[in-house]
Each structure stands twice: as C-alpha cells, then as structure tokens.
PDB file of C-alpha atoms in Angstrom:
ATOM      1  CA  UNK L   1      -6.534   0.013   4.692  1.00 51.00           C
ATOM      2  CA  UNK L   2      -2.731   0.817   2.602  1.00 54.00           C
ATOM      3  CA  UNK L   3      -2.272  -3.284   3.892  1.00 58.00           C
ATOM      4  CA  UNK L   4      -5.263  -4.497   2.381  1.00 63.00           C
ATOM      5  CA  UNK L   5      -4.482  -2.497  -0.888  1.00 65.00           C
ATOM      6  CA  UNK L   6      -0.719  -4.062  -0.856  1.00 60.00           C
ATOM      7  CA  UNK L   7      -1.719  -7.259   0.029  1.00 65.00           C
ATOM      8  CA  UNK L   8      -4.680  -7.456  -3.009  1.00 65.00           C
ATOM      9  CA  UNK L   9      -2.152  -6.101  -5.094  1.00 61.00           C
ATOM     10  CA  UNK L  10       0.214  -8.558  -4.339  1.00 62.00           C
ATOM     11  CA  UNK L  11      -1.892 -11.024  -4.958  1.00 62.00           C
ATOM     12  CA  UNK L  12      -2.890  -9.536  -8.519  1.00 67.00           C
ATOM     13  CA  UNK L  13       0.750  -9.266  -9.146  1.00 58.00           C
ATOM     14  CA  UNK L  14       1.128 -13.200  -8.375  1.00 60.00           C
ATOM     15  CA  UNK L  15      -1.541 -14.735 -10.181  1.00 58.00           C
ATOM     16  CA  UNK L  16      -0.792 -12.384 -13.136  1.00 60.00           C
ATOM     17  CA  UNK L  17       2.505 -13.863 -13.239  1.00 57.00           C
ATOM     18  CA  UNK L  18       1.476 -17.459 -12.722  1.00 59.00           C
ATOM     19  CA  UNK L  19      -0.925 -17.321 -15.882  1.00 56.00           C
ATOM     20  CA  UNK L  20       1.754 -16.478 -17.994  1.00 54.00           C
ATOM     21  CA  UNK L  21       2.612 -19.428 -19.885  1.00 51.00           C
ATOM     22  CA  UNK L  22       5.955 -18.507 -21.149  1.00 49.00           C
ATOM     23  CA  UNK L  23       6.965 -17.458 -17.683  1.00 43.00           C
ATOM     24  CA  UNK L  24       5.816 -20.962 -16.114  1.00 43.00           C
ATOM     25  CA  UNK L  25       8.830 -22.967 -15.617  1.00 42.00           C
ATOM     26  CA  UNK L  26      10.819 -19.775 -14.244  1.00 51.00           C
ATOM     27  CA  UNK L  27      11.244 -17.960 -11.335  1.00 57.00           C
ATOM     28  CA  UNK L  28       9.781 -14.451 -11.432  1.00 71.00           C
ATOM     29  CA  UNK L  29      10.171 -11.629  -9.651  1.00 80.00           C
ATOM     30  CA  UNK L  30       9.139  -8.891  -8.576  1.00 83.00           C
ATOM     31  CA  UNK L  31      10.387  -5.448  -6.722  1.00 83.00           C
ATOM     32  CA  UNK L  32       8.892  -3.973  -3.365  1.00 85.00           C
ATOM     33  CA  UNK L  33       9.712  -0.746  -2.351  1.00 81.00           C
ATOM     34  CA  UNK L  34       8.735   2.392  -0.264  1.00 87.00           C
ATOM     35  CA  UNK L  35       7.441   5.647  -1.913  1.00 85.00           C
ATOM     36  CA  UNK L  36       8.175   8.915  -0.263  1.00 84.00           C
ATOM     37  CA  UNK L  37       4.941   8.305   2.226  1.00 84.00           C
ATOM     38  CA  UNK L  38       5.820   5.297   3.268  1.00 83.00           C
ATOM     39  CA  UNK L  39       3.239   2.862   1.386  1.00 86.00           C
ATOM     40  CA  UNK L  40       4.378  -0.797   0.119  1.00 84.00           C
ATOM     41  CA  UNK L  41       4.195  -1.156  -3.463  1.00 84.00           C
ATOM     42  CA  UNK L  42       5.399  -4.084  -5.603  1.00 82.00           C
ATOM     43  CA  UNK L  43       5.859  -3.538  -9.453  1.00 83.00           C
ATOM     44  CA  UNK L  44       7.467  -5.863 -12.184  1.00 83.00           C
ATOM     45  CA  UNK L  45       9.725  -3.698 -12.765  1.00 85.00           C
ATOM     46  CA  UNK L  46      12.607  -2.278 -10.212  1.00 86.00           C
ATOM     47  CA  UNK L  47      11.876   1.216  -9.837  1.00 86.00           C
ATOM     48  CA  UNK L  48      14.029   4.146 -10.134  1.00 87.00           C
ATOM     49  CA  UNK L  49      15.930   5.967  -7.559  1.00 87.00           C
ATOM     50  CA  UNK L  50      14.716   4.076  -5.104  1.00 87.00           C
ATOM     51  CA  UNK L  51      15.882   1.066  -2.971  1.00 88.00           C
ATOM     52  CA  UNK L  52      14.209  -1.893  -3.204  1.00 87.00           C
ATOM     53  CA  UNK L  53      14.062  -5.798  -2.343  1.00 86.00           C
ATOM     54  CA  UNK L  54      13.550  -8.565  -4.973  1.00 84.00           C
ATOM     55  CA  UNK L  55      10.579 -10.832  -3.929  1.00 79.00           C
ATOM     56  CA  UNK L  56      10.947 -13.878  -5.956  1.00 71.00           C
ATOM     57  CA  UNK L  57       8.227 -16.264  -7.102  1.00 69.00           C
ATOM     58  CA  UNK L  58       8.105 -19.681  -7.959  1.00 63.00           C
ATOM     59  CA  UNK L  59       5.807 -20.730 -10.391  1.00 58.00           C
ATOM     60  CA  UNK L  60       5.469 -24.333 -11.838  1.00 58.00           C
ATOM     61  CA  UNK L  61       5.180 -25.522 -15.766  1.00 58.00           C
ATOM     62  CA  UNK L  62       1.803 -27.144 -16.820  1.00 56.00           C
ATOM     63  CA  UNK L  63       1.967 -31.068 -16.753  1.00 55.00           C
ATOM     64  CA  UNK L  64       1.338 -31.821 -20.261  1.00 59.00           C
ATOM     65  CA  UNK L  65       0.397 -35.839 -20.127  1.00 54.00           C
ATOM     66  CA  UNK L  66       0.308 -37.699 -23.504  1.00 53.00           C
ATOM     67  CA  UNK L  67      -3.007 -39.472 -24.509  1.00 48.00           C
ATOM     68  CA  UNK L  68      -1.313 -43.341 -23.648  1.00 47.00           C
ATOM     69  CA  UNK L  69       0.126 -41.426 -19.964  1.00 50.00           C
ATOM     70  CA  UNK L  70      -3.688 -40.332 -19.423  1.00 49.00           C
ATOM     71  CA  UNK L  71      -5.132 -43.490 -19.416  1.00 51.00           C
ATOM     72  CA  UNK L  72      -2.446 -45.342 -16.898  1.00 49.00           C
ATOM     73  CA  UNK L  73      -1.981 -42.604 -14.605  1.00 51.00           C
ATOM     74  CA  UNK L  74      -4.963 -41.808 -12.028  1.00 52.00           C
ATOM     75  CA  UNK L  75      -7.104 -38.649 -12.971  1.00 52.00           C
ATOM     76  CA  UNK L  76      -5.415 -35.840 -10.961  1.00 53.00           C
ATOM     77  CA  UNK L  77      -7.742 -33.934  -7.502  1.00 52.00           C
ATOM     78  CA  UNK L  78      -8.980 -30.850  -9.512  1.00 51.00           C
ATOM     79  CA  UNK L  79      -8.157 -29.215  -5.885  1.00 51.00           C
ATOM     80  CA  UNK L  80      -4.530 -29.418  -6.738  1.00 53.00           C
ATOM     81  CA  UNK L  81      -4.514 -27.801 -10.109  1.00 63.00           C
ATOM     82  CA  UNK L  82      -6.039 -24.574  -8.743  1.00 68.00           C
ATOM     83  CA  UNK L  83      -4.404 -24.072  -5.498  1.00 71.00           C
ATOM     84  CA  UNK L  84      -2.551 -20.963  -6.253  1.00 70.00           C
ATOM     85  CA  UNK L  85       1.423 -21.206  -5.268  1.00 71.00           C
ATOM     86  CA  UNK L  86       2.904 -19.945  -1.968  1.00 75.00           C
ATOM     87  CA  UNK L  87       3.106 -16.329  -1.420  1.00 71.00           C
ATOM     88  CA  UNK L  88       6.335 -14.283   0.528  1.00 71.00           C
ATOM     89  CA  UNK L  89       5.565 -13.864   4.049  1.00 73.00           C
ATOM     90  CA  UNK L  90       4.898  -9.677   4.377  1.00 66.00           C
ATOM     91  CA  UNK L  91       5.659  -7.874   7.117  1.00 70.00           C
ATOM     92  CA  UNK L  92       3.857  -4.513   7.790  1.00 68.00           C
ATOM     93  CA  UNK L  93       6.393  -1.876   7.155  1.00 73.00           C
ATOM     94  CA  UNK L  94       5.999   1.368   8.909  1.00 75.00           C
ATOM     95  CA  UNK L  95       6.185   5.014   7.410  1.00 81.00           C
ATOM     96  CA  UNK L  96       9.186   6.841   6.649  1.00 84.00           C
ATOM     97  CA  UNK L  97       9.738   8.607   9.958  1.00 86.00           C
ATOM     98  CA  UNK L  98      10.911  11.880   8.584  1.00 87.00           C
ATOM     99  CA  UNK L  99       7.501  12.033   6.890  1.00 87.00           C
ATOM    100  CA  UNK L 100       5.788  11.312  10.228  1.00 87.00           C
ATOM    101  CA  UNK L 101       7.583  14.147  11.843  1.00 89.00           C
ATOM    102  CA  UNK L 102       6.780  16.557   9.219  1.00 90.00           C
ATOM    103  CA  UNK L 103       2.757  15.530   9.641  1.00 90.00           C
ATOM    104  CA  UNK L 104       3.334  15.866  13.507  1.00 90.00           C
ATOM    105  CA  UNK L 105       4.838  19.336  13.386  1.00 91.00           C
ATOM    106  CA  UNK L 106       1.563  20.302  10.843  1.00 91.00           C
ATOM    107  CA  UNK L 107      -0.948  19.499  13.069  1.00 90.00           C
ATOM    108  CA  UNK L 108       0.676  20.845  16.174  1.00 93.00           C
ATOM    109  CA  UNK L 109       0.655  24.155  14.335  1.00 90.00           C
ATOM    110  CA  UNK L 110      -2.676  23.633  12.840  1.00 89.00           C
ATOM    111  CA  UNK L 111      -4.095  23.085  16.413  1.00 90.00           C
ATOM    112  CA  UNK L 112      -1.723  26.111  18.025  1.00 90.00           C
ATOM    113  CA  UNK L 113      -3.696  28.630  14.775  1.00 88.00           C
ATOM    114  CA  UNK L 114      -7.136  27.063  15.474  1.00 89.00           C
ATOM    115  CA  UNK L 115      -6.832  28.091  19.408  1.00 91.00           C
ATOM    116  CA  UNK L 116      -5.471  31.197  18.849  1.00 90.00           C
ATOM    117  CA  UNK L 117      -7.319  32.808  15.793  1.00 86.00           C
ATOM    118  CA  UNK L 118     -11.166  32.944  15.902  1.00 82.00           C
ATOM    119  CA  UNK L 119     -11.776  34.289  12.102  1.00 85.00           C
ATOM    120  CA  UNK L 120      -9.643  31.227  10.199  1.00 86.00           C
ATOM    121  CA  UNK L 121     -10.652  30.709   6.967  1.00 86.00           C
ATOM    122  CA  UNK L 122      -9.903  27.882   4.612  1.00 84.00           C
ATOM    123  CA  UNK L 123      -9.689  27.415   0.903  1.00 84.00           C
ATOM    124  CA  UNK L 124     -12.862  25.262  -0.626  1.00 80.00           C
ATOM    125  CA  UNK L 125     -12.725  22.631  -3.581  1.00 82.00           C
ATOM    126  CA  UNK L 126     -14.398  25.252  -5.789  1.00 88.00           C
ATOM    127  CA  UNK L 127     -11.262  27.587  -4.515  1.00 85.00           C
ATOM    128  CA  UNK L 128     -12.872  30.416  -2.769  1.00 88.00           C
ATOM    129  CA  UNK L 129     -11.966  31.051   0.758  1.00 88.00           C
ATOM    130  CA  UNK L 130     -14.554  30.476   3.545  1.00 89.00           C
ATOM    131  CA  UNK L 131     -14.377  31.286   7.193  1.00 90.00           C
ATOM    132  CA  UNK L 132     -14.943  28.193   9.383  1.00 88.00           C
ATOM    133  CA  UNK L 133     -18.040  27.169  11.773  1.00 90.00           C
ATOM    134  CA  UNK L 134     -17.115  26.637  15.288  1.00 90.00           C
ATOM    135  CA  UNK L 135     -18.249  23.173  14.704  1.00 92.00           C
ATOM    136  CA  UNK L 136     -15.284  22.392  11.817  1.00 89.00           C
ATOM    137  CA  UNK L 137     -12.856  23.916  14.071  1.00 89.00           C
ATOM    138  CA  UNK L 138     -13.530  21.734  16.730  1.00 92.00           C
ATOM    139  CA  UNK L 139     -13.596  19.048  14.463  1.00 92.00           C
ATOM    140  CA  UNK L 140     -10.442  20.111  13.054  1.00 90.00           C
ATOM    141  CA  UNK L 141      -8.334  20.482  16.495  1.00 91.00           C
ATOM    142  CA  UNK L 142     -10.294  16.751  17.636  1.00 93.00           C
ATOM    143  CA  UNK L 143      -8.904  15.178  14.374  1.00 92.00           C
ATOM    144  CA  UNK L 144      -4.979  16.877  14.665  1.00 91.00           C
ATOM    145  CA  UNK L 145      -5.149  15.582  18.334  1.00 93.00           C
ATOM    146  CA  UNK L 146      -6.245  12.386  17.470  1.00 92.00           C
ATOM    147  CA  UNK L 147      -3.605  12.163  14.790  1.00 90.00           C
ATOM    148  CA  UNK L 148      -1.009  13.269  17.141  1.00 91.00           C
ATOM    149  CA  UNK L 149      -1.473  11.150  20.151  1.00 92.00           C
ATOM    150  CA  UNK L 150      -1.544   8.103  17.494  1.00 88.00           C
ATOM    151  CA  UNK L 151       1.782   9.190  15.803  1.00 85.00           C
ATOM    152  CA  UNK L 152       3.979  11.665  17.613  1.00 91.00           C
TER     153      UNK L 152
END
C-alpha cells in the first residue's frame, strides 16, 4: 500500500511540474528520500537533515506554430500532445533496518507479556484502561507472530 501511495504521488509530483509553463523548457527536479520509518517520499524541495537523491525530469516547451506554419504543416495526432513524459524507473526500497529490529524486539515482548500475564489491560482511544477478552489476546499474539515471521 506505502508503493501505491509513492508511486501516485510521484505521479502528482510529475504532472504538476509538467503543467507549469514557465518550468517547460527546463529540467526539473525533484528530491526522494527516506523518513525515519522507512517510507519513499519525493518533495520539490531537498529536505533537511536527511540524505537524499535528485530525480530529474524532463519536460518539453509547448510548440507554438504561427498561423502561415499551421496551414503547411499536417495537423498533429492529438495522442501525442497528451502522452505524459517518461517517468524514473523506482525501485522498491526497503525499511530502515534498525527500525525493523526495534518493531521485532516489541512484539516479541508483547507476545512473551500476553503468555505470561492473564489480567493485561490496555489503554482505549477514550484513555481509560480496559482489561482484554481472551479473544483480543489471541488476536494480539496471532498478529505479533504474523508480523514477526514476515520481518524478523
């Protein structure tokens, strides 16, 4: 699902720069970088304290044809004027492994209290403290297991 999000964003990110019409004839770019959870994320801007790569795009200036050029030259496949420009190639980038061992080490404990104290109690949105069903803890060690053997 983070993919999908970088990739539309991406995408947002190019076509916002191609429709600039002072921008046209230049190459833009644009910064990608990973936050502290490992996510892609591309701004305009380079971001601070972080390192990042320069993604460059191309974009091309409008074809302005004088009213004598219109009539000699052959009317232009509408196809052409809309196909967007060529984006980078992205590779998937995986998560900061220091953050993946931190998450690992939570839900090994998190399944080590579940098994060994029957009266755990968690804290709701509304911020009172509730004791647990049987049902949510087994739902709770299931899910830390799952996330374990996918990670860790």
């Amino acid at each position: 699902m983070k993919w999908t999000i970088a990739s539309t964003l991406l995408a947002i990110v190019v076509v916002g720069l191609t429709l600039q019409p002072e921008a046209s004839a230049e190459e833009q770019t644009i910064y990608k970088w990973l936050d502290e959870e490992g996510v892609v994320n591309y701004t305009a801007r380079p971001p601070e304290g972080v390192d990042y790569e320069e993604v460059g795009i191309e974009t091309r200036e409008p074809v302005e044809a004088d009213a004598a050029d219109s009539e000699t030259q052959p009317a232009q496949d509408s196809a052409a004027e809309t196909t967007p420009p060529e984006q980078p190639e992205m590779t998937r980038s995986e998560p900061d492994p220091e953050v993946v061992a931190e998450r690992c080490a939570q839900a090994r404990s998190n399944i080590d209290s579940l098994n060994q104290y029957q009266n755990v109690t968690v804290r709701g949105d509304d911020g009172e403290q509730r004791r647990i069903s049987d049902e949510e803890r087994t739902r709770m060690i299931e899910e830390a297991q799952a996330f374990i053997e996918e990670w860790c």
